[in-house]
Short mmCIF file of C-alpha atoms in Angstrom, two decimals:
data_model
loop_
_atom_site.label_atom_id
_atom_site.label_comp_id
_atom_site.label_asym_id
_atom_site.label_seq_id
_atom_site.Cartn_x
_atom_site.Cartn_y
_atom_site.Cartn_z
CA MET A 1 -0.05 -0.27 -0.15
CA ALA A 2 1.45 3.54 -1.07
CA ASN A 3 1.94 5.88 1.63
CA ASN A 4 -0.61 8.30 -0.13
CA GLN A 5 -3.31 5.80 -0.18
CA MET A 6 -5.88 5.61 2.51
CA PRO A 7 -5.55 2.11 4.74
CA HIS A 8 -7.11 -1.16 3.19
CA ASN A 9 -6.41 -4.74 2.59
CA LEU A 10 -8.06 -5.92 -0.49
CA ASP A 11 -7.29 -9.43 0.35
CA ALA A 12 -9.00 -9.37 3.51
CA GLU A 13 -11.94 -7.74 2.04
CA ALA A 14 -12.14 -10.47 -0.93
CA ALA A 15 -11.69 -13.39 1.73
CA LEU A 16 -14.61 -11.94 3.93
CA LEU A 17 -16.89 -11.81 0.98
CA GLY A 18 -15.87 -15.25 -0.04
CA CYS A 19 -16.89 -16.51 3.50
CA ILE A 20 -20.34 -15.16 3.14
CA LEU A 21 -20.78 -17.19 -0.14
CA ILE A 22 -19.36 -20.48 1.01
CA ASP A 23 -20.81 -20.56 4.53
CA GLY A 24 -24.50 -19.98 4.99
CA THR A 25 -24.17 -20.10 8.76
CA ILE A 26 -22.38 -16.85 8.99
CA GLN A 27 -24.45 -14.77 6.72
CA SER A 28 -26.85 -13.31 9.13
CA GLU A 29 -24.04 -12.35 11.56
CA LEU A 30 -21.74 -10.50 8.84
CA LEU A 31 -24.49 -9.21 6.67
CA GLU A 32 -26.18 -7.57 9.62
CA SER A 33 -23.01 -6.00 10.90
CA LEU A 34 -21.04 -5.14 7.72
CA LYS A 35 -21.62 -1.51 6.19
CA GLU A 36 -21.02 -0.83 2.55
CA ASP A 37 -18.57 1.90 3.52
CA GLU A 38 -16.43 -0.27 5.41
CA PHE A 39 -15.13 -1.79 2.09
CA TYR A 40 -12.29 0.24 0.40
CA GLN A 41 -12.82 -1.17 -3.04
CA GLU A 42 -15.99 -0.10 -5.20
CA SER A 43 -16.67 -3.34 -6.54
CA HIS A 44 -16.73 -4.93 -3.06
CA ARG A 45 -19.03 -2.53 -1.94
CA ALA A 46 -21.45 -3.19 -4.98
CA ILE A 47 -21.36 -6.98 -3.97
CA LEU A 48 -22.07 -6.44 -0.45
CA ILE A 49 -25.24 -4.37 -1.32
CA ALA A 50 -26.38 -6.83 -3.51
CA MET A 51 -25.57 -9.62 -0.80
CA LYS A 52 -27.79 -7.62 1.63
CA GLU A 53 -30.66 -7.50 -1.05
CA VAL A 54 -30.53 -11.31 -1.54
CA TYR A 55 -30.58 -12.00 2.19
CA GLY A 56 -33.39 -9.43 2.72
CA GLU A 57 -35.48 -11.39 0.39
CA ARG A 58 -34.95 -14.65 2.57
CA LYS A 59 -32.71 -16.24 -0.27
CA PRO A 60 -29.68 -18.21 0.29
CA VAL A 61 -26.55 -16.14 -0.60
CA ASP A 62 -24.49 -17.97 -3.24
CA VAL A 63 -22.84 -17.43 -6.49
CA VAL A 64 -25.99 -18.08 -8.55
CA THR A 65 -28.45 -15.62 -6.48
CA LEU A 66 -25.66 -12.92 -6.17
CA THR A 67 -25.19 -12.92 -9.81
CA ASP A 68 -28.77 -13.03 -10.63
CA ARG A 69 -29.36 -9.81 -8.35
CA LEU A 70 -26.24 -7.87 -9.84
CA GLU A 71 -27.71 -8.46 -13.35
CA ARG A 72 -31.09 -7.34 -12.36
CA ASP A 73 -29.80 -4.33 -10.54
CA GLY A 74 -27.41 -3.41 -13.58
CA THR A 75 -24.31 -3.57 -11.34
CA LEU A 76 -22.90 -6.74 -12.32
CA GLU A 77 -20.05 -5.02 -14.29
CA GLN A 78 -19.37 -2.37 -11.50
CA ALA A 79 -18.84 -5.57 -9.20
CA GLY A 80 -16.24 -6.99 -11.75
CA GLY A 81 -18.47 -9.36 -13.59
CA LEU A 82 -18.98 -13.02 -13.20
CA LEU A 83 -15.56 -14.23 -13.29
CA HIS A 84 -14.72 -12.02 -10.07
CA ILE A 85 -17.75 -13.43 -8.18
CA THR A 86 -16.72 -17.06 -8.91
CA GLU A 87 -13.07 -16.25 -7.83
CA LEU A 88 -14.32 -15.07 -4.45
CA ALA A 89 -15.80 -18.27 -3.65
CA GLU A 90 -12.84 -20.28 -5.08
CA ILE A 91 -10.13 -18.33 -3.61
CA THR A 92 -11.41 -18.89 0.11
CA PRO A 93 -10.78 -22.44 0.99
CA SER A 94 -12.56 -22.28 4.32
CA ALA A 95 -14.87 -19.61 6.48
CA ALA A 96 -12.92 -20.77 9.87
CA ASN A 97 -10.74 -17.60 9.74
CA TYR A 98 -13.66 -15.01 8.86
CA LYS A 99 -13.58 -13.10 12.40
CA GLN A 100 -9.80 -12.44 11.64
CA TYR A 101 -10.94 -11.12 8.13
CA PHE A 102 -13.79 -9.20 9.63
CA GLU A 103 -11.37 -7.27 12.29
CA ILE A 104 -8.77 -6.44 9.39
CA VAL A 105 -11.53 -4.85 7.35
CA ARG A 106 -12.98 -2.95 10.44
CA ARG A 107 -9.79 -1.80 11.58
CA ASP A 108 -9.03 -0.27 8.19
CA ALA A 109 -12.40 1.26 7.67
CA VAL A 110 -12.06 2.94 11.23
CA ASN A 111 -8.60 4.43 10.28
CA ARG A 112 -10.25 5.85 7.11
CA SER A 113 -12.96 7.55 9.13
CA LEU A 114 -10.50 9.18 11.45
CA ILE A 115 -8.15 10.32 8.45
CA ARG A 116 -11.34 11.97 6.94
CA ALA A 117 -12.59 13.32 10.23
CA ALA A 118 -8.96 14.68 10.77
CA LYS A 119 -9.24 16.53 7.27
CA ASP A 120 -12.85 17.74 8.13
CA ILE A 121 -11.35 19.23 11.41
CA ILE A 122 -8.47 20.86 9.66
CA GLU A 123 -10.55 22.47 7.00
CA ASN A 124 -13.08 23.72 9.84
CA CYS A 125 -9.97 25.30 11.81
CA MET A 126 -9.02 27.07 8.67
CA LYS A 127 -12.05 29.01 8.78
CA GLY A 128 -11.38 30.21 12.04
CA PRO A 129 -14.36 29.41 14.33
CA GLU A 130 -14.66 30.52 17.78
CA GLU A 131 -12.53 28.36 20.15
CA ARG A 132 -15.44 26.55 21.96
CA ASP A 133 -17.09 25.93 18.47
CA ALA A 134 -13.86 24.48 17.19
CA ILE A 135 -13.28 22.08 19.99
CA SER A 136 -16.93 20.85 20.16
CA PHE A 137 -16.75 20.40 16.31
CA ALA A 138 -13.80 18.00 16.54
CA GLU A 139 -14.92 16.24 19.40
CA LYS A 140 -18.17 15.54 17.71
CA GLU A 141 -16.35 14.27 14.68
CA VAL A 142 -14.53 11.71 16.60
CA TYR A 143 -17.40 10.62 18.89
CA ASP A 144 -19.44 10.14 16.04
CA ILE A 145 -17.05 7.45 14.96
CA SER A 146 -16.81 5.90 18.48
CA LYS A 147 -20.51 5.69 18.53
CA ARG A 148 -20.90 4.12 15.20
CA GLU A 149 -18.38 1.16 16.49
CA ASP A 150 -20.24 0.82 19.77
CA SER A 151 -22.88 -1.29 18.37
CA SER A 152 -24.74 -4.43 20.14
CA ALA A 153 -26.97 -7.14 18.91
CA LEU A 154 -29.81 -8.94 19.93
CA ALA A 155 -28.65 -11.56 22.55
CA GLY A 156 -30.43 -14.59 23.86
CA LEU A 157 -30.73 -15.59 27.44
CA SER A 158 -29.99 -19.46 27.06
CA ASP A 159 -26.52 -19.09 28.29
CA GLY A 160 -27.82 -17.84 31.69
CA ALA A 161 -24.99 -14.92 31.95
CA VAL A 162 -27.59 -12.26 32.45
CA ILE A 163 -29.82 -14.04 34.48
CA GLN A 164 -27.02 -15.11 36.82
CA GLN A 165 -25.79 -11.35 36.88
CA VAL A 166 -29.39 -10.36 38.14
CA ILE A 167 -29.78 -13.32 40.69
CA GLY A 168 -26.24 -12.10 41.83
CA LYS A 169 -27.40 -8.67 42.34
CA PHE A 170 -30.14 -9.81 44.56
CA GLU A 171 -28.00 -11.79 46.48
CA GLU A 172 -25.88 -8.98 47.14
CA ILE A 173 -28.61 -6.64 48.32
CA GLN A 174 -29.92 -9.41 50.27
CA SER A 175 -26.83 -9.73 52.39
CA ASP A 176 -26.15 -5.83 52.18
CA PRO A 177 -29.19 -3.69 51.61
CA ASN A 178 -26.92 -0.80 50.70
CA ALA A 179 -24.78 -2.64 48.14
CA PHE A 180 -26.32 -0.96 44.87
CA ARG A 181 -27.39 2.02 46.69
CA GLY A 182 -27.03 5.48 44.58
CA LEU A 183 -25.73 8.64 45.39
CA GLU A 184 -27.30 9.61 48.61
CA THR A 185 -29.43 13.16 48.31
CA GLY A 186 -28.81 13.88 52.14
CA PHE A 187 -32.75 13.55 52.69
CA LYS A 188 -33.27 10.18 54.33
CA HIS A 189 -36.89 9.65 53.21
CA LEU A 190 -36.05 10.50 49.66
CA ASP A 191 -33.16 8.26 49.85
CA ARG A 192 -35.33 5.49 51.05
CA ILE A 193 -37.69 5.69 48.36
CA THR A 194 -35.35 6.13 45.62
CA ASN A 195 -32.31 4.10 46.93
CA GLY A 196 -30.09 6.95 46.14
CA LEU A 197 -29.88 8.54 42.78
CA GLN A 198 -29.23 5.85 40.25
CA LYS A 199 -26.53 6.03 37.55
CA SER A 200 -27.70 6.65 33.89
CA ASP A 201 -31.09 8.35 35.39
CA LEU A 202 -32.43 11.49 34.26
CA ILE A 203 -33.94 13.17 37.33
CA VAL A 204 -36.18 16.28 36.64
CA LEU A 205 -36.81 18.79 39.50
CA ALA A 206 -39.57 21.06 38.81
CA ALA A 207 -41.25 23.95 40.44
CA ARG A 208 -42.78 27.39 40.12
CA PRO A 209 -40.39 30.40 40.16
CA GLY A 210 -39.12 31.24 43.95
CA MET A 211 -40.02 27.68 45.28
CA GLY A 212 -36.58 26.95 45.82
CA LYS A 213 -35.68 24.22 43.02
CA THR A 214 -31.93 25.54 42.81
CA SER A 215 -31.70 25.68 46.59
CA LEU A 216 -32.79 21.89 46.84
CA ALA A 217 -30.64 20.95 43.97
CA MET A 218 -27.58 22.49 45.43
CA ASN A 219 -28.44 21.05 48.82
CA VAL A 220 -27.96 17.49 47.09
CA VAL A 221 -24.85 18.86 45.29
CA GLU A 222 -23.70 20.11 48.87
CA ASN A 223 -24.17 16.52 50.59
CA VAL A 224 -22.51 14.71 47.28
CA CYS A 225 -19.54 16.71 47.36
CA LEU A 226 -18.75 18.26 50.80
CA ASN A 227 -20.05 15.30 52.81
CA LYS A 228 -19.46 12.44 50.46
CA GLY A 229 -16.34 13.55 48.83
CA LYS A 230 -17.63 12.72 45.19
CA THR A 231 -17.26 14.87 42.14
CA ALA A 232 -20.28 16.94 40.77
CA ALA A 233 -20.42 19.24 37.79
CA VAL A 234 -22.83 22.24 38.17
CA PHE A 235 -23.98 23.96 34.76
CA SER A 236 -26.00 27.30 36.10
CA LEU A 237 -27.55 28.99 33.03
CA GLU A 238 -29.48 31.34 35.19
CA MET A 239 -27.35 32.35 38.20
CA PRO A 240 -23.76 33.15 38.46
CA ARG A 241 -21.07 31.17 40.03
CA VAL A 242 -20.40 33.72 42.68
CA GLN A 243 -24.13 33.56 43.82
CA LEU A 244 -24.28 29.71 43.62
CA VAL A 245 -21.03 29.53 45.98
CA GLN A 246 -22.73 32.20 48.35
CA ARG A 247 -25.74 30.00 48.80
CA LEU A 248 -23.71 26.80 49.12
CA LEU A 249 -21.39 28.58 51.70
CA CYS A 250 -24.25 29.79 53.91
CA ALA A 251 -26.21 26.41 53.64
CA HIS A 252 -23.11 24.40 54.56
CA ALA A 253 -22.21 26.57 57.58
CA GLY A 254 -25.87 26.99 58.58
CA VAL A 255 -25.48 30.72 58.58
CA SER A 256 -27.98 33.28 57.47
CA MET A 257 -27.10 34.69 54.17
CA GLU A 258 -29.04 38.11 55.02
CA LYS A 259 -26.88 38.39 58.19
CA ALA A 260 -23.88 37.81 56.10
CA LEU A 261 -24.85 40.46 53.40
CA SER A 262 -25.63 43.01 55.92
CA GLY A 263 -22.67 42.68 57.92
CA LYS A 264 -24.20 41.43 61.01
CA LEU A 265 -22.38 37.94 61.80
CA VAL A 266 -21.13 37.21 65.13
CA GLN A 267 -17.88 35.51 65.82
CA LYS A 268 -19.20 31.91 66.12
CA GLU A 269 -21.04 32.38 62.60
CA TRP A 270 -17.65 33.62 61.25
CA LYS A 271 -15.73 30.50 62.50
CA ASN A 272 -18.62 28.32 60.70
CA LEU A 273 -18.18 30.11 57.51
CA MET A 274 -14.22 29.67 57.44
CA LEU A 275 -14.80 25.75 58.15
CA ALA A 276 -17.21 25.65 55.42
CA SER A 277 -15.17 27.60 53.10
CA ASP A 278 -11.98 25.49 53.60
CA LYS A 279 -14.13 22.57 53.09
CA LEU A 280 -15.57 23.85 49.81
CA GLN A 281 -12.19 24.90 48.50
CA LYS A 282 -11.07 21.19 49.12
CA SER A 283 -14.09 19.88 47.16
CA LYS A 284 -14.50 18.29 43.77
CA LEU A 285 -17.29 20.60 42.70
CA TYR A 286 -17.17 22.17 39.23
CA ILE A 287 -19.28 25.03 38.08
CA ASP A 288 -20.01 26.31 34.61
CA ASP A 289 -22.15 29.61 34.58
CA SER A 290 -22.15 29.74 30.70
CA SER A 291 -25.56 30.90 29.33
CA ARG A 292 -27.47 29.29 26.40
CA VAL A 293 -25.39 26.01 26.66
CA THR A 294 -26.03 23.03 24.56
CA PRO A 295 -26.55 19.58 25.60
CA ALA A 296 -23.58 18.50 23.08
CA GLU A 297 -21.32 21.10 24.86
CA ILE A 298 -22.40 19.94 28.45
CA LEU A 299 -21.44 16.63 27.24
CA SER A 300 -18.04 17.82 25.73
CA LYS A 301 -17.16 19.45 28.85
CA CYS A 302 -18.30 16.59 31.23
CA ARG A 303 -16.20 14.02 29.12
CA ARG A 304 -12.99 16.06 29.71
CA LEU A 305 -13.85 16.76 33.28
CA ALA A 306 -14.21 13.01 33.82
CA ALA A 307 -11.05 12.38 32.05
CA GLN A 308 -9.13 14.88 34.10
CA THR A 309 -10.37 14.13 37.68
CA GLY A 310 -10.82 10.52 37.18
CA GLY A 311 -14.27 10.19 37.36
CA LEU A 312 -17.45 12.15 37.61
CA ASP A 313 -20.56 11.24 39.84
CA LEU A 314 -23.20 14.04 39.26
CA VAL A 315 -24.36 16.46 36.65
CA MET A 316 -26.84 19.32 37.85
CA ILE A 317 -28.24 21.70 35.16
CA ASP A 318 -30.18 24.78 36.01
CA TYR A 319 -32.64 24.67 33.91
CA ILE A 320 -33.82 22.87 31.05
CA GLN A 321 -35.92 25.96 29.58
CA LEU A 322 -32.72 28.25 29.50
CA MET A 323 -30.82 25.49 27.20
CA SER A 324 -30.35 25.84 23.39
CA GLY A 325 -30.98 22.83 21.24
CA GLY A 326 -28.43 23.82 18.49
CA GLY A 327 -28.82 26.10 15.34
CA LYS A 328 -31.67 23.90 13.74
CA TYR A 329 -34.51 25.24 16.13
CA SER A 330 -34.51 28.92 15.12
CA ASN A 331 -38.10 30.09 16.03
CA SER A 332 -40.48 29.81 18.77
CA GLU A 333 -42.74 27.67 17.07
CA ASN A 334 -40.27 24.90 17.18
CA ARG A 335 -39.35 25.28 20.93
CA GLN A 336 -41.55 22.13 21.90
CA GLN A 337 -39.54 20.13 19.49
CA GLU A 338 -36.23 21.85 20.71
CA ILE A 339 -37.20 21.07 24.53
CA ALA A 340 -38.17 17.42 23.27
CA SER A 341 -34.54 17.16 21.66
CA ILE A 342 -32.78 18.73 24.84
CA THR A 343 -34.58 16.20 27.31
CA ARG A 344 -33.71 13.48 24.88
CA ASP A 345 -30.11 14.42 24.75
CA LEU A 346 -30.03 14.90 28.58
CA LYS A 347 -31.18 11.33 29.00
CA LEU A 348 -28.55 9.96 26.44
CA MET A 349 -26.03 11.82 28.29
CA ALA A 350 -26.78 10.19 31.66
CA LYS A 351 -26.79 6.78 30.09
CA GLU A 352 -23.61 7.44 28.03
CA LEU A 353 -21.66 9.14 31.40
CA ASP A 354 -23.13 6.41 33.60
CA LEU A 355 -24.12 8.97 36.34
CA PRO A 356 -27.41 10.60 37.47
CA VAL A 357 -28.14 13.97 35.88
CA ILE A 358 -30.32 16.20 37.90
CA ALA A 359 -32.10 18.89 35.52
CA LEU A 360 -34.39 21.49 36.70
CA SER A 361 -37.40 22.82 34.79
CA GLN A 362 -39.82 25.31 35.31
CA LEU A 363 -43.88 24.84 35.61
CA ARG A 364 -46.55 26.76 34.09
CA ARG A 365 -47.22 30.09 36.16
CA ILE A 366 -51.10 29.68 35.78
CA GLN A 367 -51.47 27.13 38.50
CA THR A 368 -53.18 27.31 41.96
CA LYS A 369 -53.17 23.70 42.91
CA GLU A 370 -50.25 21.50 43.75
CA PRO A 371 -48.08 20.70 40.90
CA GLN A 372 -48.83 17.82 38.24
CA LEU A 373 -47.05 16.09 35.59
CA SER A 374 -49.25 18.12 32.95
CA ASP A 375 -47.64 21.54 34.37
CA LEU A 376 -44.32 20.72 33.10
CA ARG A 377 -43.74 23.81 31.01
CA GLU A 378 -43.24 23.71 27.03
CA SER A 379 -43.06 20.06 26.62
CA GLY A 380 -44.44 16.63 27.55
CA ALA A 381 -41.40 15.01 26.14
CA ILE A 382 -39.74 16.01 29.77
CA GLU A 383 -42.10 13.62 31.41
CA GLN A 384 -41.34 11.04 28.83
CA ASP A 385 -37.62 11.02 28.96
CA ALA A 386 -37.24 11.68 32.94
CA ASP A 387 -36.64 8.64 34.76
CA ILE A 388 -37.82 10.59 38.17
CA VAL A 389 -39.79 13.60 38.17
CA MET A 390 -39.81 15.45 41.55
CA PHE A 391 -41.93 18.73 42.30
CA ILE A 392 -41.59 21.15 45.04
CA ASN A 393 -44.62 22.21 46.86
CA ARG A 394 -44.52 25.16 49.53
CA PRO A 395 -47.90 26.10 50.67
CA ASP A 396 -46.62 29.34 52.82
CA VAL A 397 -45.23 30.86 49.16
CA THR A 398 -48.86 31.07 48.03
CA ALA A 399 -50.80 31.45 51.28
CA THR A 400 -52.62 34.64 52.23
CA ALA A 401 -51.33 36.55 55.32
CA ASP A 402 -54.71 35.51 56.95
CA GLU A 403 -53.93 31.73 56.42
CA LEU A 404 -50.32 32.17 57.97
CA ALA A 405 -51.99 34.15 61.12
CA LYS A 406 -54.45 31.53 61.89
CA GLY A 407 -51.60 28.55 61.48
CA ASN A 408 -53.70 26.88 58.75
CA VAL A 409 -50.39 26.90 56.62
CA VAL A 410 -47.13 26.16 58.43
CA LYS A 411 -44.26 28.71 57.53
CA GLY A 412 -41.22 26.90 55.97
CA ALA A 413 -43.27 23.62 55.32
CA ALA A 414 -42.32 22.10 52.02
CA GLU A 415 -42.97 18.73 50.40
CA VAL A 416 -41.03 17.01 47.56
CA ILE A 417 -43.64 14.86 45.51
CA LEU A 418 -42.35 12.09 43.39
CA ALA A 419 -44.50 12.17 40.50
CA LYS A 420 -42.82 9.63 38.37
CA HIS A 421 -40.43 6.99 39.42
CA ARG A 422 -39.86 4.72 36.62
CA ASN A 423 -38.02 1.99 38.97
CA GLY A 424 -40.07 2.37 42.28
CA SER A 425 -42.66 3.96 44.14
CA LEU A 426 -44.24 7.32 44.22
CA GLY A 427 -44.85 9.39 47.20
CA ARG A 428 -44.15 12.86 49.09
CA ILE A 429 -41.46 13.75 51.28
CA GLN A 430 -41.91 16.24 54.07
CA LEU A 431 -39.15 19.14 54.51
CA ARG A 432 -38.72 22.00 55.84
CA PHE A 433 -37.26 25.27 54.18
CA LEU A 434 -34.92 27.57 56.17
CA GLY A 435 -35.24 30.73 53.90
CA GLU A 436 -32.53 32.59 55.69
CA SER A 437 -29.86 29.91 54.84
CA THR A 438 -31.37 28.77 51.51
CA LYS A 439 -31.60 25.14 53.00
CA PHE A 440 -33.91 22.53 52.77
CA VAL A 441 -33.81 20.12 55.65
CA ASP A 442 -35.50 16.74 56.81
CA VAL A 443 -38.65 17.14 59.13
CA GLU A 444 -37.65 15.51 62.64
CA ASP A 445 -40.61 15.05 64.98
CA GLN A 446 -39.06 14.07 68.13
CA ASN A 447 -42.30 12.93 69.83
CA ARG A 448 -42.80 9.85 67.59
CA PRO A 449 -40.61 7.20 66.06
CA ASP A 450 -39.63 7.59 62.33
CA GLU A 451 -42.13 6.35 60.05
CA GLU A 452 -42.10 5.42 56.51
CA PRO A 453 -43.08 7.68 54.10
CA GLN A 454 -46.27 7.61 52.57
CA TYR A 455 -46.61 6.55 48.88
CA LEU A 456 -48.93 7.44 46.03
CA SER A 457 -50.83 4.52 44.57
CA HIS A 458 -50.12 3.96 40.93
CA ARG A 459 -53.89 3.26 40.76
CA THR A 460 -55.34 6.36 41.98
CA ALA A 461 -54.84 10.11 41.42
CA ASP A 462 -55.58 10.84 45.20
CA TRP A 463 -52.41 11.55 47.21
CA GLU A 464 -52.28 9.60 50.70
CA LYS A 465 -52.07 11.77 53.59
CA THR A 466 -49.23 11.77 56.06
CA SER A 467 -51.33 12.35 58.90
CA ALA A 468 -55.19 12.37 59.88
CA ASP A 469 -55.60 16.11 58.81
CA GLY A 470 -52.77 16.29 56.23
CA ALA A 471 -51.01 18.79 58.21
CA PHE A 472 -47.40 19.04 58.93
CA PRO A 473 -46.31 18.42 62.63
CA ASP A 474 -46.01 21.62 64.78
CA ALA A 475 -43.19 20.33 67.04
CA PRO A 476 -40.35 22.75 67.47
CA PHE A 477 -37.92 22.79 64.78
CA ASP A 478 -33.97 23.04 65.30
CA THR A 479 -32.74 25.34 62.35
CA GLY A 480 -29.12 24.54 63.27
CA ILE A 481 -28.30 27.99 63.13
CA PRO A 482 -25.92 29.01 66.22
CA GLU A 483 -27.55 31.59 68.59
CA GLU A 484 -25.90 34.99 69.15
#
């Protein structure tokens, strides 16, 4: 092979086609996995196309049926004629080595694809695009080749390997209930229902503006990074990095953000802040506050971060409606399609990176009842693609002054409603929101033992009440904020 030629091996290509002709037992395996562009020689590509057509008609692929098909398509001459077809069967004495021929043909095809991608990357860079666009283009070119090679086939269960894998998983859980526990959120009732945030899951956290969805998501990030020592990436499209860190510091230190911003902190609170800042500085938390970022850009950044840090455990995105799907969606009429494309890409990202992705979402503003799946803003695809959909409901936010004065609504009372849980139960979790430190915490009633959270039946739309009257407990609540 000359130095200026693309990588190829014509002997391996011919031998592989010959194997298909002389051994009917391997035809389905090869014809379903081989692609025309994996062959370098044009005649071999024409032969493979005709072979697939014959196979698709449920006929045996041999010299006679293949030649007949090529003649009917008018491509027999392009395929090298009858003599070449006959030679393919004669020069291959046995199909025993077909896997080796296949690996050679696939290897050269991948190398040719990489060379073409490299040329496209060079041409794109010569046009002088922005740095981020150039890197994104290059990564996508190489990644697309990688995904084409990452193909799986239908597999039976007769060998028992997959079944034993599942049984083994159940046995491990039986001996250790935490064996397959996902990332802990820091909220014990939520972790009990979900068994932690599971890898490859897309978790949508939705609420109306001002309900604290960013605070709740950052509380989870706080537990993952500061308490568990894991690595997390936060993409904040709405809030600048400094404000997120400000919230995180006050929440972890248990310090009133209002007092911190007004210069009224006492010595003990300063000490707590310093301890929290030291812990935050040593954490593996990474924040990106770019606006209008696309799922492709987030995936690209997460791949690089995972390579640099040796692994990534959680991604949080705030929020879906501020994301861009790319250039193909240019007007508001296509916004629903764009959101559908974004959520689908986020689910695929969670699956590829093999980690939980928390994506925040807005709800429709015209809403007087507690949130439902139909309230998800701009697209039903959010509900469809998500593995878990959670809503935040805070009655005190919309309550009147009279309701608060009469005690009909408890100030700071909050619920996280699991409206969709693909792999588990639905339900609601009672929390308290500490507005001064932008922190959600578990409700702890010291007057009675810990109880299982109440669940929503899949067969009814009526939520089960957490107490006889559905009210939150009125027991004194320890905010964790040091007294002056």
